[in-house]
PDB file of N, CA and C in Angstrom:
ATOM      1  N   MET A   1     124.388 179.816 155.020  1.00 67.00           N
ATOM      2  CA  MET A   1     125.628 179.119 154.807  1.00 67.00           C
ATOM      3  C   MET A   1     126.735 179.843 155.559  1.00 67.00           C
ATOM      4  N   GLN A   2     127.559 179.087 156.261  1.00 79.00           N
ATOM      5  CA  GLN A   2     128.653 179.679 157.017  1.00 79.00           C
ATOM      6  C   GLN A   2     129.894 179.758 156.137  1.00 79.00           C
ATOM      7  N   GLU A   3     130.516 180.937 156.100  1.00 80.00           N
ATOM      8  CA  GLU A   3     131.728 181.110 155.310  1.00 80.00           C
ATOM      9  C   GLU A   3     132.924 180.543 156.066  1.00 80.00           C
ATOM     10  N   LEU A   4     133.874 179.997 155.316  1.00 76.00           N
ATOM     11  CA  LEU A   4     135.103 179.497 155.915  1.00 76.00           C
ATOM     12  C   LEU A   4     136.110 180.631 156.032  1.00 76.00           C
ATOM     13  N   ASN A   5     136.874 180.634 157.139  1.00 75.00           N
ATOM     14  CA  ASN A   5     137.953 181.609 157.234  1.00 75.00           C
ATOM     15  C   ASN A   5     139.200 181.023 156.564  1.00 75.00           C
ATOM     16  N   GLN A   6     140.261 181.815 156.459  1.00 70.00           N
ATOM     17  CA  GLN A   6     141.460 181.372 155.734  1.00 70.00           C
ATOM     18  C   GLN A   6     142.090 180.130 156.364  1.00 70.00           C
ATOM     19  N   GLN A   7     142.071 180.029 157.700  1.00 68.00           N
ATOM     20  CA  GLN A   7     142.640 178.867 158.370  1.00 68.00           C
ATOM     21  C   GLN A   7     141.841 177.608 158.043  1.00 68.00           C
ATOM     22  N   GLU A   8     140.524 177.714 158.032  1.00 74.00           N
ATOM     23  CA  GLU A   8     139.683 176.561 157.702  1.00 74.00           C
ATOM     24  C   GLU A   8     139.883 176.133 156.254  1.00 74.00           C
ATOM     25  N   ILE A   9     140.039 177.095 155.353  1.00 71.00           N
ATOM     26  CA  ILE A   9     140.305 176.769 153.952  1.00 71.00           C
ATOM     27  C   ILE A   9     141.623 176.021 153.835  1.00 71.00           C
ATOM     28  N   ALA A  10     142.646 176.488 154.546  1.00 68.00           N
ATOM     29  CA  ALA A  10     143.954 175.829 154.506  1.00 68.00           C
ATOM     30  C   ALA A  10     143.868 174.410 155.057  1.00 68.00           C
ATOM     31  N   GLN A  11     143.078 174.198 156.121  1.00 64.00           N
ATOM     32  CA  GLN A  11     142.930 172.859 156.686  1.00 64.00           C
ATOM     33  C   GLN A  11     142.233 171.920 155.712  1.00 64.00           C
ATOM     34  N   VAL A  12     141.184 172.410 155.069  1.00 69.00           N
ATOM     35  CA  VAL A  12     140.430 171.582 154.129  1.00 69.00           C
ATOM     36  C   VAL A  12     141.268 171.260 152.903  1.00 69.00           C
ATOM     37  N   SER A  13     142.018 172.239 152.424  1.00 62.00           N
ATOM     38  CA  SER A  13     142.767 172.062 151.186  1.00 62.00           C
ATOM     39  C   SER A  13     144.136 171.439 151.413  1.00 62.00           C
ATOM     40  N   GLY A  14     144.554 171.280 152.643  1.00 61.00           N
ATOM     41  CA  GLY A  14     145.845 170.664 152.914  1.00 61.00           C
ATOM     42  C   GLY A  14     146.890 171.652 153.382  1.00 61.00           C
ATOM     43  N   GLY A  15     146.580 172.927 153.388  1.00 68.00           N
ATOM     44  CA  GLY A  15     147.506 173.922 153.909  1.00 68.00           C
ATOM     45  C   GLY A  15     148.646 174.255 152.979  1.00 68.00           C
ATOM     46  N   TYR A  16     149.718 174.769 153.552  1.00 72.00           N
ATOM     47  CA  TYR A  16     150.884 175.200 152.780  1.00 72.00           C
ATOM     48  C   TYR A  16     151.988 174.173 152.923  1.00 72.00           C
ATOM     49  N   TYR A  17     152.611 173.827 151.807  1.00 76.00           N
ATOM     50  CA  TYR A  17     153.704 172.865 151.802  1.00 76.00           C
ATOM     51  C   TYR A  17     155.003 173.600 151.521  1.00 76.00           C
ATOM     52  N   GLY A  18     155.972 173.498 152.417  1.00 78.00           N
ATOM     53  CA  GLY A  18     157.220 174.239 152.279  1.00 78.00           C
ATOM     54  C   GLY A  18     158.435 173.362 152.111  1.00 78.00           C
ATOM     55  N   GLY A  19     158.256 172.117 151.688  1.00 83.00           N
ATOM     56  CA  GLY A  19     159.379 171.197 151.573  1.00 83.00           C
ATOM     57  C   GLY A  19     160.290 171.450 150.388  1.00 83.00           C
ATOM     58  N   GLY A  20     159.818 172.159 149.379  1.00 86.00           N
ATOM     59  CA  GLY A  20     160.660 172.485 148.240  1.00 86.00           C
ATOM     60  C   GLY A  20     160.643 171.475 147.108  1.00 86.00           C
ATOM     61  N   SER A  21     159.958 170.347 147.277  1.00 92.00           N
ATOM     62  CA  SER A  21     159.901 169.377 146.183  1.00 92.00           C
ATOM     63  C   SER A  21     158.840 169.798 145.174  1.00 92.00           C
ATOM     64  N   ILE A  22     158.852 169.147 144.027  1.00 93.00           N
ATOM     65  CA  ILE A  22     157.855 169.425 142.994  1.00 93.00           C
ATOM     66  C   ILE A  22     156.451 169.130 143.518  1.00 93.00           C
ATOM     67  N   PHE A  23     156.343 168.147 144.397  1.00 90.00           N
ATOM     68  CA  PHE A  23     155.033 167.789 144.943  1.00 90.00           C
ATOM     69  C   PHE A  23     154.533 168.837 145.938  1.00 90.00           C
ATOM     70  N   ASP A  24     155.468 169.431 146.697  1.00 86.00           N
ATOM     71  CA  ASP A  24     155.086 170.536 147.581  1.00 86.00           C
ATOM     72  C   ASP A  24     154.598 171.720 146.759  1.00 86.00           C
ATOM     73  N   THR A  25     155.313 172.027 145.693  1.00 87.00           N
ATOM     74  CA  THR A  25     154.919 173.134 144.817  1.00 87.00           C
ATOM     75  C   THR A  25     153.564 172.854 144.190  1.00 87.00           C
ATOM     76  N   LEU A  26     153.371 171.641 143.701  1.00 90.00           N
ATOM     77  CA  LEU A  26     152.092 171.260 143.105  1.00 90.00           C
ATOM     78  C   LEU A  26     150.967 171.361 144.137  1.00 90.00           C
ATOM     79  N   GLY A  27     151.232 170.941 145.363  1.00 85.00           N
ATOM     80  CA  GLY A  27     150.235 171.057 146.422  1.00 85.00           C
ATOM     81  C   GLY A  27     149.851 172.498 146.685  1.00 85.00           C
ATOM     82  N   ASN A  28     150.828 173.394 146.661  1.00 83.00           N
ATOM     83  CA  ASN A  28     150.549 174.817 146.876  1.00 83.00           C
ATOM     84  C   ASN A  28     149.764 175.412 145.719  1.00 83.00           C
ATOM     85  N   VAL A  29     150.062 174.980 144.491  1.00 88.00           N
ATOM     86  CA  VAL A  29     149.323 175.466 143.324  1.00 88.00           C
ATOM     87  C   VAL A  29     147.870 175.009 143.404  1.00 88.00           C
ATOM     88  N   VAL A  30     147.665 173.758 143.757  1.00 87.00           N
ATOM     89  CA  VAL A  30     146.305 173.224 143.882  1.00 87.00           C
ATOM     90  C   VAL A  30     145.551 173.962 144.984  1.00 87.00           C
ATOM     91  N   GLU A  31     146.226 174.250 146.104  1.00 82.00           N
ATOM     92  CA  GLU A  31     145.590 174.986 147.205  1.00 82.00           C
ATOM     93  C   GLU A  31     145.173 176.376 146.758  1.00 82.00           C
ATOM     94  N   LEU A  32     146.047 177.058 146.017  1.00 87.00           N
ATOM     95  CA  LEU A  32     145.729 178.398 145.521  1.00 87.00           C
ATOM     96  C   LEU A  32     144.553 178.346 144.550  1.00 87.00           C
ATOM     97  N   TYR A  33     144.560 177.361 143.668  1.00 91.00           N
ATOM     98  CA  TYR A  33     143.468 177.182 142.707  1.00 91.00           C
ATOM     99  C   TYR A  33     142.144 176.936 143.439  1.00 91.00           C
ATOM    100  N   GLY A  34     142.180 176.075 144.451  1.00 87.00           N
ATOM    101  CA  GLY A  34     140.972 175.795 145.226  1.00 87.00           C
ATOM    102  C   GLY A  34     140.464 177.023 145.960  1.00 87.00           C
ATOM    103  N   GLN A  35     141.372 177.799 146.528  1.00 86.00           N
ATOM    104  CA  GLN A  35     140.979 179.015 147.231  1.00 86.00           C
ATOM    105  C   GLN A  35     140.367 180.023 146.263  1.00 86.00           C
ATOM    106  N   THR A  36     140.941 180.126 145.073  1.00 91.00           N
ATOM    107  CA  THR A  36     140.405 181.036 144.057  1.00 91.00           C
ATOM    108  C   THR A  36     139.000 180.611 143.644  1.00 91.00           C
ATOM    109  N   LEU A  37     138.809 179.322 143.402  1.00 93.00           N
ATOM    110  CA  LEU A  37     137.479 178.824 143.039  1.00 93.00           C
ATOM    111  C   LEU A  37     136.474 179.062 144.159  1.00 93.00           C
ATOM    112  N   TYR A  38     136.901 178.893 145.398  1.00 90.00           N
ATOM    113  CA  TYR A  38     136.019 179.148 146.539  1.00 90.00           C
ATOM    114  C   TYR A  38     135.581 180.611 146.543  1.00 90.00           C
ATOM    115  N   ASN A  39     136.532 181.525 146.330  1.00 92.00           N
ATOM    116  CA  ASN A  39     136.211 182.955 146.321  1.00 92.00           C
ATOM    117  C   ASN A  39     135.268 183.310 145.178  1.00 92.00           C
ATOM    118  N   VAL A  40     135.481 182.714 144.008  1.00 95.00           N
ATOM    119  CA  VAL A  40     134.590 182.945 142.872  1.00 95.00           C
ATOM    120  C   VAL A  40     133.192 182.420 143.201  1.00 95.00           C
ATOM    121  N   GLY A  41     133.116 181.253 143.805  1.00 95.00           N
ATOM    122  CA  GLY A  41     131.827 180.688 144.195  1.00 95.00           C
ATOM    123  C   GLY A  41     131.090 181.572 145.182  1.00 95.00           C
ATOM    124  N   GLU A  42     131.811 182.127 146.142  1.00 94.00           N
ATOM    125  CA  GLU A  42     131.199 183.042 147.112  1.00 94.00           C
ATOM    126  C   GLU A  42     130.634 184.270 146.411  1.00 94.00           C
ATOM    127  N   ALA A  43     131.397 184.835 145.479  1.00 96.00           N
ATOM    128  CA  ALA A  43     130.944 186.030 144.760  1.00 96.00           C
ATOM    129  C   ALA A  43     129.711 185.719 143.919  1.00 96.00           C
ATOM    130  N   LEU A  44     129.737 184.575 143.225  1.00 97.00           N
ATOM    131  CA  LEU A  44     128.590 184.194 142.399  1.00 97.00           C
ATOM    132  C   LEU A  44     127.349 183.937 143.248  1.00 97.00           C
ATOM    133  N   THR A  45     127.531 183.248 144.363  1.00 96.00           N
ATOM    134  CA  THR A  45     126.404 182.965 145.248  1.00 96.00           C
ATOM    135  C   THR A  45     125.784 184.251 145.767  1.00 96.00           C
ATOM    136  N   THR A  46     126.627 185.177 146.204  1.00 96.00           N
ATOM    137  CA  THR A  46     126.139 186.461 146.709  1.00 96.00           C
ATOM    138  C   THR A  46     125.387 187.223 145.622  1.00 96.00           C
ATOM    139  N   ALA A  47     125.934 187.219 144.410  1.00 97.00           N
ATOM    140  CA  ALA A  47     125.288 187.929 143.300  1.00 97.00           C
ATOM    141  C   ALA A  47     123.939 187.307 142.949  1.00 97.00           C
ATOM    142  N   VAL A  48     123.882 185.987 142.895  1.00 97.00           N
ATOM    143  CA  VAL A  48     122.636 185.304 142.537  1.00 97.00           C
ATOM    144  C   VAL A  48     121.565 185.542 143.598  1.00 97.00           C
ATOM    145  N   VAL A  49     121.937 185.421 144.861  1.00 96.00           N
ATOM    146  CA  VAL A  49     120.962 185.625 145.938  1.00 96.00           C
ATOM    147  C   VAL A  49     120.483 187.072 145.947  1.00 96.00           C
ATOM    148  N   GLY A  50     121.398 188.016 145.810  1.00 95.00           N
ATOM    149  CA  GLY A  50     121.010 189.427 145.793  1.00 95.00           C
ATOM    150  C   GLY A  50     120.107 189.767 144.631  1.00 95.00           C
ATOM    151  N   THR A  51     120.467 189.290 143.442  1.00 96.00           N
ATOM    152  CA  THR A  51     119.654 189.545 142.253  1.00 96.00           C
ATOM    153  C   THR A  51     118.292 188.867 142.366  1.00 96.00           C
ATOM    154  N   GLY A  52     118.295 187.627 142.821  1.00 94.00           N
ATOM    155  CA  GLY A  52     117.034 186.896 142.974  1.00 94.00           C
ATOM    156  C   GLY A  52     116.095 187.569 143.956  1.00 94.00           C
ATOM    157  N   ASN A  53     116.632 187.996 145.083  1.00 93.00           N
ATOM    158  CA  ASN A  53     115.795 188.671 146.078  1.00 93.00           C
ATOM    159  C   ASN A  53     115.270 190.000 145.554  1.00 93.00           C
ATOM    160  N   THR A  54     116.085 190.718 144.803  1.00 93.00           N
ATOM    161  CA  THR A  54     115.639 191.984 144.213  1.00 93.00           C
ATOM    162  C   THR A  54     114.511 191.746 143.223  1.00 93.00           C
ATOM    163  N   LEU A  55     114.680 190.763 142.339  1.00 94.00           N
ATOM    164  CA  LEU A  55     113.634 190.446 141.362  1.00 94.00           C
ATOM    165  C   LEU A  55     112.358 189.978 142.048  1.00 94.00           C
ATOM    166  N   LEU A  56     112.508 189.163 143.066  1.00 92.00           N
ATOM    167  CA  LEU A  56     111.343 188.690 143.808  1.00 92.00           C
ATOM    168  C   LEU A  56     110.610 189.864 144.444  1.00 92.00           C
ATOM    169  N   GLY A  57     111.364 190.790 144.991  1.00 91.00           N
ATOM    170  CA  GLY A  57     110.754 191.973 145.586  1.00 91.00           C
ATOM    171  C   GLY A  57     110.023 192.819 144.566  1.00 91.00           C
ATOM    172  N   LEU A  58     110.600 192.951 143.371  1.00 91.00           N
ATOM    173  CA  LEU A  58     109.947 193.726 142.315  1.00 91.00           C
ATOM    174  C   LEU A  58     108.672 193.048 141.827  1.00 91.00           C
ATOM    175  N   LEU A  59     108.713 191.733 141.701  1.00 92.00           N
ATOM    176  CA  LEU A  59     107.556 190.996 141.198  1.00 92.00           C
ATOM    177  C   LEU A  59     106.415 190.938 142.209  1.00 92.00           C
ATOM    178  N   THR A  60     106.752 190.856 143.469  1.00 91.00           N
ATOM    179  CA  THR A  60     105.711 190.717 144.490  1.00 91.00           C
ATOM    180  C   THR A  60     105.346 192.044 145.143  1.00 91.00           C
ATOM    181  N   GLY A  61     106.159 193.057 144.920  1.00 86.00           N
ATOM    182  CA  GLY A  61     105.901 194.352 145.535  1.00 86.00           C
ATOM    183  C   GLY A  61     106.309 194.420 146.992  1.00 86.00           C
ATOM    184  N   HIS A  62     107.079 193.426 147.434  1.00 80.00           N
ATOM    185  CA  HIS A  62     107.545 193.392 148.818  1.00 80.00           C
ATOM    186  C   HIS A  62     109.057 193.532 148.843  1.00 80.00           C
ATOM    187  N   SER A  63     109.547 194.103 149.903  1.00 70.00           N
ATOM    188  CA  SER A  63     110.988 194.198 150.098  1.00 70.00           C
ATOM    189  C   SER A  63     111.465 192.903 150.730  1.00 70.00           C
ATOM    190  N   VAL A  64     112.436 192.253 150.095  1.00 66.00           N
ATOM    191  CA  VAL A  64     112.990 191.006 150.619  1.00 66.00           C
ATOM    192  C   VAL A  64     114.379 191.318 151.143  1.00 66.00           C
ATOM    193  N   ALA A  65     114.592 191.087 152.433  1.00 61.00           N
ATOM    194  CA  ALA A  65     115.897 191.397 153.035  1.00 61.00           C
ATOM    195  C   ALA A  65     116.682 190.140 153.276  1.00 61.00           C
TER     196      ALA A  65
END
């Protein structure tokens, strides 16, 4: 899986809104929330894959890289 960089995340989520209206603020809050969820998902995915590969290696007696 290819990780998104910060610019790609901003493009997907709509970027930063600087107009000063309540809707611009709401858009920025939603963007921050989405970025946070993305980061949590990345951490969870990395942890699950690492743990799974370690367990698989222990069960089979092979090193899984």
